Coordinates of C-alpha atoms in Angstrom, one line a residue:
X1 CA 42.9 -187.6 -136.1
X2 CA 40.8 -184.7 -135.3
X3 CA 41.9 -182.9 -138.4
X4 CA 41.1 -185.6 -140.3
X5 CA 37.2 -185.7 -139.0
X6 CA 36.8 -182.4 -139.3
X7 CA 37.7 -182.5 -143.2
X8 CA 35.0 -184.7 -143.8
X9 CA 31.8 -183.5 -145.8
X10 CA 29.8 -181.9 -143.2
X11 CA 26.6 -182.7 -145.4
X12 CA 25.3 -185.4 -147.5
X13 CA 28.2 -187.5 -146.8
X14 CA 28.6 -190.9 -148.8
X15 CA 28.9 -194.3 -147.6
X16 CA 32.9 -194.1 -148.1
X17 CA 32.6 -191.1 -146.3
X18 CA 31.1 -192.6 -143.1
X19 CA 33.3 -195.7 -143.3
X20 CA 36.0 -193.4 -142.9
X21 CA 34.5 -191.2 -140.0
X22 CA 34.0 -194.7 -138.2
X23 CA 37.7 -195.4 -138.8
X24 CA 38.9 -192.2 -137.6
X25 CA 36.6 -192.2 -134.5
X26 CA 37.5 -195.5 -133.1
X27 CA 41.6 -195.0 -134.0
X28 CA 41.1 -191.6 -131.6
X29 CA 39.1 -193.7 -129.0
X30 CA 41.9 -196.1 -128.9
X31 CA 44.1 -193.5 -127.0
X32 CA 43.4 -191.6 -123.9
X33 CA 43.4 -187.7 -124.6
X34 CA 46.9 -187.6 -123.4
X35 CA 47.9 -189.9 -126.7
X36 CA 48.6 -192.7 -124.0
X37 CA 47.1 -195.7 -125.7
X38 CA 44.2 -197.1 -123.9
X39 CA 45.9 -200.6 -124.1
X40 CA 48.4 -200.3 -122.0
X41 CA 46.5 -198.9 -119.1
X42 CA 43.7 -200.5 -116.8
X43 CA 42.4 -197.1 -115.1
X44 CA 39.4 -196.4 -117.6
X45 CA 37.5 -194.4 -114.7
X46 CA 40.9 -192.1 -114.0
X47 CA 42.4 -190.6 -117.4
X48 CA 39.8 -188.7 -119.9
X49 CA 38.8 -190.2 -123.0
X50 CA 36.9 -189.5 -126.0
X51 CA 33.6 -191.4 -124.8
X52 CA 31.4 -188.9 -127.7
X53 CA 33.8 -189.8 -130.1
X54 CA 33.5 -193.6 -129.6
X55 CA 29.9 -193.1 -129.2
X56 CA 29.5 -191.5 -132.5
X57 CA 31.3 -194.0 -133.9
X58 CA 29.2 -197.1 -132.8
X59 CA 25.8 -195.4 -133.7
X60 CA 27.1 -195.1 -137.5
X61 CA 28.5 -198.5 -137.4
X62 CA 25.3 -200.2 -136.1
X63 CA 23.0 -198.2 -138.8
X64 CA 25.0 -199.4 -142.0
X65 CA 25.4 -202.9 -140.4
X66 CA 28.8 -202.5 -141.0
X67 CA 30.9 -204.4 -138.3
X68 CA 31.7 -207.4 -139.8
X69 CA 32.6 -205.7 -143.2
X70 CA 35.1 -203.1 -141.4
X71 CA 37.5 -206.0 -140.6
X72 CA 40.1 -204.7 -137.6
X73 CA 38.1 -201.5 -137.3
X74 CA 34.9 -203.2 -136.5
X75 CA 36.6 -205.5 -133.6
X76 CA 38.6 -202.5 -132.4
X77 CA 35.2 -200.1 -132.0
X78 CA 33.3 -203.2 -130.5
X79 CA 36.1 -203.8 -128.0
X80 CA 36.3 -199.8 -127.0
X81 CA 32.9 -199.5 -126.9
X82 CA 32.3 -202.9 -124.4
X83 CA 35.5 -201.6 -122.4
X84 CA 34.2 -198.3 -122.1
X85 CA 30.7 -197.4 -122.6
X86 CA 28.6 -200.8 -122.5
X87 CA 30.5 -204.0 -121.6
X88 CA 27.5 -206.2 -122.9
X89 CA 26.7 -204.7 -126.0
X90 CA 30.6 -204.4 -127.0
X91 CA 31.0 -208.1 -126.3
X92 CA 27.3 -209.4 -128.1
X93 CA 29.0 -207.2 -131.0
X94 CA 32.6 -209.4 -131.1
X95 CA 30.8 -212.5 -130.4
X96 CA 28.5 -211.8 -133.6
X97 CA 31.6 -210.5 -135.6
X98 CA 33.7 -214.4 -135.0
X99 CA 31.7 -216.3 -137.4
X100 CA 31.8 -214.4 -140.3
X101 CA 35.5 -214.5 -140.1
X102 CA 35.7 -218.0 -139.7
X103 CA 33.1 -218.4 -142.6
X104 CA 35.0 -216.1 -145.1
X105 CA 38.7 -217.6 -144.1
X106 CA 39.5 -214.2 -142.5
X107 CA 42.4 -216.2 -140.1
X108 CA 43.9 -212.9 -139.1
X109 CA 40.4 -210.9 -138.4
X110 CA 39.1 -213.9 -136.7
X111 CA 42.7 -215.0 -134.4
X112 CA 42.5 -210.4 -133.6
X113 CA 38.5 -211.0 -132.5
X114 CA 39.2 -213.4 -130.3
X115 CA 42.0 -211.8 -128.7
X116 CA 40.0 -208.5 -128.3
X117 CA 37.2 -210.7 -126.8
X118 CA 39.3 -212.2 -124.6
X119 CA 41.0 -208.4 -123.6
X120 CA 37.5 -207.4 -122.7
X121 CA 35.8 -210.6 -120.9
X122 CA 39.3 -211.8 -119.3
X123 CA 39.3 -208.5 -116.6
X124 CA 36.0 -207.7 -116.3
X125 CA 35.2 -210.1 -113.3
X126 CA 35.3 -213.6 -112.2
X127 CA 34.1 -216.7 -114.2
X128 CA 33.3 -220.0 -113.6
X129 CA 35.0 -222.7 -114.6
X130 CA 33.5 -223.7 -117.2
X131 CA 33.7 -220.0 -118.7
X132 CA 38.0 -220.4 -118.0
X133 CA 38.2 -223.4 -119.9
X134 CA 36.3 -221.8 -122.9
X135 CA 38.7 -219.1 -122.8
X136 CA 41.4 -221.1 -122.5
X137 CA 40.7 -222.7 -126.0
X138 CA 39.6 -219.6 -127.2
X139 CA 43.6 -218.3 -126.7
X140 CA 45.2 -221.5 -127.7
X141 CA 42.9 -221.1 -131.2
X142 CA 44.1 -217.0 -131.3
X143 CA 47.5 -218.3 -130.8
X144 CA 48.2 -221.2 -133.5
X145 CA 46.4 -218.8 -135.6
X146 CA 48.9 -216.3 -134.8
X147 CA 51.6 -218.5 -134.9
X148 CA 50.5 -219.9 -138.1
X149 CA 51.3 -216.4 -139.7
X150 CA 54.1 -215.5 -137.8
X151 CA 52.3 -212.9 -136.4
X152 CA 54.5 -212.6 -133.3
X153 CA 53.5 -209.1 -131.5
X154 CA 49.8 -210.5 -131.2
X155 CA 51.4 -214.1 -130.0
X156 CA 52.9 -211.9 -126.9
X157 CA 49.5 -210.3 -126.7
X158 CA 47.9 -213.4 -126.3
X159 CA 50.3 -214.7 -123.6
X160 CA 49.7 -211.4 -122.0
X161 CA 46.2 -212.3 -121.8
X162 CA 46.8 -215.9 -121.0
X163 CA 48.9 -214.4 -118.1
X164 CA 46.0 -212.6 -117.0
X165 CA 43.4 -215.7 -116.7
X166 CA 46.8 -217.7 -114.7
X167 CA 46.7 -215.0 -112.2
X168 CA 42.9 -214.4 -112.1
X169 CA 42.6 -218.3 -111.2
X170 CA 45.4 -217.5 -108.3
X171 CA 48.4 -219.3 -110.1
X172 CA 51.0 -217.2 -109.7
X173 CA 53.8 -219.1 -110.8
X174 CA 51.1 -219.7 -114.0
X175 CA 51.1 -215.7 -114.5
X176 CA 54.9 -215.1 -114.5
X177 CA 55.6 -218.1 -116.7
X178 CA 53.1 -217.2 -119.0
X179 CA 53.9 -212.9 -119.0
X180 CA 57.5 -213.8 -119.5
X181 CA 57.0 -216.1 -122.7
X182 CA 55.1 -212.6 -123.7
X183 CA 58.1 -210.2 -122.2
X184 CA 59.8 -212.7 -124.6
X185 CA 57.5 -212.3 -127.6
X186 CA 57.7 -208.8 -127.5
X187 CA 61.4 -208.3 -127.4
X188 CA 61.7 -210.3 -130.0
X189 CA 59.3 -208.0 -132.1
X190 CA 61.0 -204.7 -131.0
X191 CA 58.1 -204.1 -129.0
X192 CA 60.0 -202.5 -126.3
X193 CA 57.5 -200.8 -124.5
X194 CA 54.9 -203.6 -124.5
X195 CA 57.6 -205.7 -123.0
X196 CA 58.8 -203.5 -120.8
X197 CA 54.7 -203.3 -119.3
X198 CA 55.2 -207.4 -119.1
X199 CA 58.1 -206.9 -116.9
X200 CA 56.1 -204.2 -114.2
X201 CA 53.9 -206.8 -114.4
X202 CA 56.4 -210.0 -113.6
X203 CA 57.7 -207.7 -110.6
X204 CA 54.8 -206.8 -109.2
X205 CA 53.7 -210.9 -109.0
X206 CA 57.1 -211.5 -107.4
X207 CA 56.1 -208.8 -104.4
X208 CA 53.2 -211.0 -103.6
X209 CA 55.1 -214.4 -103.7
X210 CA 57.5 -212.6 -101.4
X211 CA 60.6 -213.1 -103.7
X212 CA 61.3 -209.2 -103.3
X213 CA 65.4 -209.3 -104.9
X214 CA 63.3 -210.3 -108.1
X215 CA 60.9 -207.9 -107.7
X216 CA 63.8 -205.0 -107.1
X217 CA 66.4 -206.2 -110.1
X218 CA 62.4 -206.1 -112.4
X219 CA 61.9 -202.8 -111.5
X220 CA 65.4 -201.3 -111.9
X221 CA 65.4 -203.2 -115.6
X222 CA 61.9 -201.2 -116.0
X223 CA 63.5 -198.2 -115.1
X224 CA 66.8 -198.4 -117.0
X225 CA 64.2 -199.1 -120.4
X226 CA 62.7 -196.0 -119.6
X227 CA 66.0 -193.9 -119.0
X228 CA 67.3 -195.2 -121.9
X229 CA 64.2 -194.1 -124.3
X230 CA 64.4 -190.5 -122.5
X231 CA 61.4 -191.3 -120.8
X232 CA 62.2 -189.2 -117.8
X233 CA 58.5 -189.2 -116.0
X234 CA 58.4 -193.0 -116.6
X235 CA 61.7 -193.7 -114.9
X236 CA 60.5 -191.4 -112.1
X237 CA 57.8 -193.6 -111.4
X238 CA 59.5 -196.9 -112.2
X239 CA 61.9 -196.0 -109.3
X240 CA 59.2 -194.3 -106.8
X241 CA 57.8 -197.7 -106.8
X242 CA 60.9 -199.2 -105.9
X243 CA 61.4 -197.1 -102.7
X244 CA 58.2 -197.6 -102.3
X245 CA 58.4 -201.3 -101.9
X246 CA 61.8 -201.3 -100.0
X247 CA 60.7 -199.8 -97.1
X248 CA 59.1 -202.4 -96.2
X249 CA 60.4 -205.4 -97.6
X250 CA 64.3 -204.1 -98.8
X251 CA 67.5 -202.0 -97.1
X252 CA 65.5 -198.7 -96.4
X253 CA 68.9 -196.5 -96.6
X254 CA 69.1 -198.1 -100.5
X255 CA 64.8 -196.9 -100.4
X256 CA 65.7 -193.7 -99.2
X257 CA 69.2 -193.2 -101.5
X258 CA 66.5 -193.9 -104.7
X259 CA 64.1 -191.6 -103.1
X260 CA 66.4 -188.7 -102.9
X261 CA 67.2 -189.3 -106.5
X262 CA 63.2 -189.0 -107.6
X263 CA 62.9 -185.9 -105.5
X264 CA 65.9 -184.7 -107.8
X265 CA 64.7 -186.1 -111.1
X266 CA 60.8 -184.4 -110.5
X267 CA 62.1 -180.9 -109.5
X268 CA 64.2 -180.9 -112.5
X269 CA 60.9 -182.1 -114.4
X270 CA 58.8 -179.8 -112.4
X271 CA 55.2 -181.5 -112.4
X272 CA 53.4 -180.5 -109.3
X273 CA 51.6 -183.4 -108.7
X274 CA 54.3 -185.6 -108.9
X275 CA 56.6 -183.5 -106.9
X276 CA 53.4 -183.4 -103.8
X277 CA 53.8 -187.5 -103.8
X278 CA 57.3 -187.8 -103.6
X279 CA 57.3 -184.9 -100.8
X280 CA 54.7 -187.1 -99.0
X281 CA 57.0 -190.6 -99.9
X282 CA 60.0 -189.0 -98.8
X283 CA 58.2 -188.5 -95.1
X284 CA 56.8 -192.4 -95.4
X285 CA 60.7 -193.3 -95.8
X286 CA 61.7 -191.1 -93.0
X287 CA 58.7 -192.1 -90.7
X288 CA 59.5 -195.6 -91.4
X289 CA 63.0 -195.0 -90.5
X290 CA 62.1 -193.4 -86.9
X291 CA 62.9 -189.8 -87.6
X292 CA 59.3 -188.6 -87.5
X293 CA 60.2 -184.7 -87.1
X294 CA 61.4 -184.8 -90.4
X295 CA 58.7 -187.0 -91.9
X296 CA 55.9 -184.5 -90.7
X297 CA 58.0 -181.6 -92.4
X298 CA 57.7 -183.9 -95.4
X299 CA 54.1 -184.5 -94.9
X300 CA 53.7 -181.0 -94.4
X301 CA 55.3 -179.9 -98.1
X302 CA 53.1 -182.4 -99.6
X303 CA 50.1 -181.2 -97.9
X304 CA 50.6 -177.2 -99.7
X305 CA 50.6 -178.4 -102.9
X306 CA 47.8 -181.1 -102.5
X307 CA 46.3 -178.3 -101.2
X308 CA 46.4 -175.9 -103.7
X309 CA 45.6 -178.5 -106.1
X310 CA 42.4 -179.5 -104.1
X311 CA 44.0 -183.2 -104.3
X312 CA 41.6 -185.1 -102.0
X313 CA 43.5 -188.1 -102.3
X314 CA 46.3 -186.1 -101.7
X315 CA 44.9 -184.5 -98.6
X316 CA 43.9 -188.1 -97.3
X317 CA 47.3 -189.4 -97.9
X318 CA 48.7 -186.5 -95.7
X319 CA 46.4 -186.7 -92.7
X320 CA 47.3 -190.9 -92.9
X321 CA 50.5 -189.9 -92.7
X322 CA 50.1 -187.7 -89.2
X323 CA 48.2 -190.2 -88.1
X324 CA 51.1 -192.9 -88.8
X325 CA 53.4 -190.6 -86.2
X326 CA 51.2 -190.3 -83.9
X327 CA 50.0 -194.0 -83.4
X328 CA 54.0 -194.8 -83.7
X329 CA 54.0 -192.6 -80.5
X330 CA 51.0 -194.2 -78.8
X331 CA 49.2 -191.0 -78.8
X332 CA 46.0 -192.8 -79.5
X333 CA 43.6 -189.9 -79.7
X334 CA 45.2 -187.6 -82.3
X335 CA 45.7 -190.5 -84.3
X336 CA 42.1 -190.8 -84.4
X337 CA 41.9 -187.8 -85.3
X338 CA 44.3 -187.5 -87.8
X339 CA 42.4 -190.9 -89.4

């Protein structure tokens, strides 16, 4: 994409020209600057991304007028640009985009702006009711349409997002129905990774509603996916979260069986930070498990590399960690220290 904008006419540029620079500018805002795409991830405010790029790309959009008349483009750059820069004006942009659309028989365009409308107002904070039950017509419109065009990797999108609203109004039984008509959805489209997010997601719901063999056999599926696609990092993760979770709700020898094989898994991989928070999980495990001389070696591991990294999470995470032992001990002054 980069070398793509840089061979356009650095002077005296025609319209075609700048159509194309807005294209470019919001496909590269549509991915974090590690290539991770910028749908699949909720952590705007942790991972870098191209805020100039998108920027740029909205200020040449709004002075040719040129939204509505970029189709799938415009709704992509006015759903970056809310998400990321300015939630209002991103959303006043998508909500001024739906009628032309609907006036021109654009089914597709219209079915994809309310779906990004809905991906941008859906998380951003709570709603009334009367706000829910728009959006709930709003994705049973986005879906027909969908359906109507067999248009089934943006049907799973819009369970996804139905999924969402269930769980935002506390139904949790509503959330995994919904996610796993989506986990469906995508499988069926070969959209393996997509379905494989639904599935993190279904787990993670059945933690809270305290069915925790669920939650396990969801994350071990996650994990396999990963292994299976040579996604090494992933996997790591996948299974970090399930010894995570099984010290305190599963058999912690099984937690601490999958924690040895992370700790072999990340050396081999050899990424710092990751190998600092499995140091500092390994010592949680063994803490738990009442052999704290071991878990403060642990903790200690952890601490050199958060350390040198000038991790301040990481540092935090170690000094919770002493202060863990030393409440488990009753040694109430160190462990206000430590805290």
């Amino acid at each position: 994409l980069d070398t793509a904008i840089e061979s356009l006419p650095p002077s005296r540029p025609s319209a075609q020209d700048r159509q194309h620079e807005i294209i470019l500018r919001s496909a590269k805002g549509a991915f974090f600057r590690d290539g991770y795409p910028l749908r699949y991830s909720i952590y705007d405010s942790i991972f870098p991304i191209d805020k100039t790029s998108i920027g740029r790309a909205w200020t040449l959009a709004q002075k040719q007028q040129a939204f509505h008349t970029l189709g799938f483009w415009g709704i992509l750059l006015s759903y970056i640009y809310g998400r990321i820069i300015q939630y209002d004006k991103g959303a006043r942009r998508l909500k001024q985009v739906l009628p032309f659309f609907e006036r021109t028989g654009q089914s597709w365009e219209l079915a994809t702006g309310y779906l990004h409308l809905l991906k941008l107002m859906i998380p951003n904070k709570q709603h009334s009711l009367r706000r829910q039950e728009q959006f709930t017509k709003y994705l049973s419109r986005a879906k027909n349409i969908f359906a109507a065009l067999g248009d089934t990797v943006n049907i799973g999108q819009i369970m996804n997002l139905w999924g969402d609203l269930s769980y935002q109004q506390q139904d949790l039984e509503g959330a995994i129905k919904n996610w796993q008509l989506a986990l469906d959805s995508m499988l069926n489209s070969g959209e393996w990774m997509a379905a494989t997010h639904m599935r993190w997601q279904i787990s993670g719901v059945y933690m809270q509603i305290g069915d925790f063999e669920k939650a396990f056999d969801g994350f071990h599926a996650v994990a396999d996916v990963f292994r299976e696609h040579g996604l090494r990092l992933e996997e790591v993760s996948t299974l970090s979260m399930e010894s995570f979770e099984k010290v305190r709700y599963g058999d912690i020898e099984e937690a601490l069986q999958i924690r040895r094989t992370c700790l072999e898994m990340i050396l081999e991989i050899g990424l710092s930070y990751q190998i600092a928070w499995n140091y500092w999980e390994m010592g949680e495990v063994l803490r738990v498990k009442g052999d704290v001389t071991a878990a403060a070696q642990w903790y200690e591991r952890a601490y050199q590399i958060f350390d040198r990294e000038q991790d301040n999470n990481g540092r935090a995470y170690y000094f919770r960690g002493l202060g863990d032992i030393a409440l488990g001990e009753q040694n109430y002054e160190a462990a206000r220290s430590h805290f």
